[in-house]
C-alpha positions as CSV (number, residue, x, y, z in Angstrom):
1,X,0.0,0.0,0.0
2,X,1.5,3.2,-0.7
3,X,0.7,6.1,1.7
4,X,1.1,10.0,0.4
5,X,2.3,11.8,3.5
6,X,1.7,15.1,4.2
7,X,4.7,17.1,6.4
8,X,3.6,18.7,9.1
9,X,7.4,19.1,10.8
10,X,11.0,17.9,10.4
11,X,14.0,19.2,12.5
12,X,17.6,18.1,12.2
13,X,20.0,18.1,15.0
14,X,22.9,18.6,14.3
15,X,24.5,15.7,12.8
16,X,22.9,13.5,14.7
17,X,19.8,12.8,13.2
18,X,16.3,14.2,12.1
19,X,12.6,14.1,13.3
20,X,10.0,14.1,10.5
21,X,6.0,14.4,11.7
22,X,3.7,13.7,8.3
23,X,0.0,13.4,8.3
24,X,-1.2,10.0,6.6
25,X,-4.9,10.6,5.1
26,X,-4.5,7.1,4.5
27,X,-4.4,6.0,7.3
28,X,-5.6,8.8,9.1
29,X,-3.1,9.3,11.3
30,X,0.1,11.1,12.0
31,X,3.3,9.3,11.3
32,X,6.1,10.5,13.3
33,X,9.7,8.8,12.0
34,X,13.4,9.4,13.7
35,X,16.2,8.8,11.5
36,X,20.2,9.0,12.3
37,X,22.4,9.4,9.4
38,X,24.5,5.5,9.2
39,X,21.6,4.3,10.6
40,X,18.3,4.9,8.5
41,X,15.1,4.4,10.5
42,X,15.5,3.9,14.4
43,X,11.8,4.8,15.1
44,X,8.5,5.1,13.7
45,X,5.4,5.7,15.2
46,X,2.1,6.1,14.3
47,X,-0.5,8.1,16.5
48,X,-4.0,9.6,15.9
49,X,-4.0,12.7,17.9
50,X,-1.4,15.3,16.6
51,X,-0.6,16.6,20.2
52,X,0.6,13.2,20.8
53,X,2.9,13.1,17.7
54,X,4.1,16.5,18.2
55,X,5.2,14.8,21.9
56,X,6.9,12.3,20.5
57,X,8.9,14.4,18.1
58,X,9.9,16.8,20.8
59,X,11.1,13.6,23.2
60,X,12.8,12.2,19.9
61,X,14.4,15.7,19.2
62,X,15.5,15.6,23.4
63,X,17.2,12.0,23.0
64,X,19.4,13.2,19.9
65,X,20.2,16.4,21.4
66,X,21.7,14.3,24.0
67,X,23.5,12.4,22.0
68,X,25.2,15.8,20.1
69,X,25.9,16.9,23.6
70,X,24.0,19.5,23.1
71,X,21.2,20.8,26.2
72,X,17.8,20.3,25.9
């Protein structure tokens, strides 16, 4: 099945990694997907309620600030 996504946010840290949130009208959800660069996907998650996805993506963007060293 092949989903059209529509971006709602992406933010790279650093070289580290980057946080994507897309809504899926297929599935009518919001798909929010971590990926670090060597790596490809480490997480994916899919969620109904954007509040929740937006969450996610800002614990997501926390754990790879960490790893640049950089404060959250």
């Amino acid at each position: 099945m092949s989903a059209r996504l529509q971006l709602v946010q992406v933010v790279a840290v650093a070289d580290v990694g980057r946080v994507r949130v897309a809504w899926s009208p297929t599935w009518a959800a919001h798909v929010v997907t971590v990926t670090r660069p060597g790596r490809g996907v480490v997480a994916e998650h899919v969620v109904p309620e954007r509040a929740r996805a937006l969450e996610l993506a800002d614990r997501a963007l926390s754990e790879l600030a960490e790893l640049a060293g950089m404060p959250a």
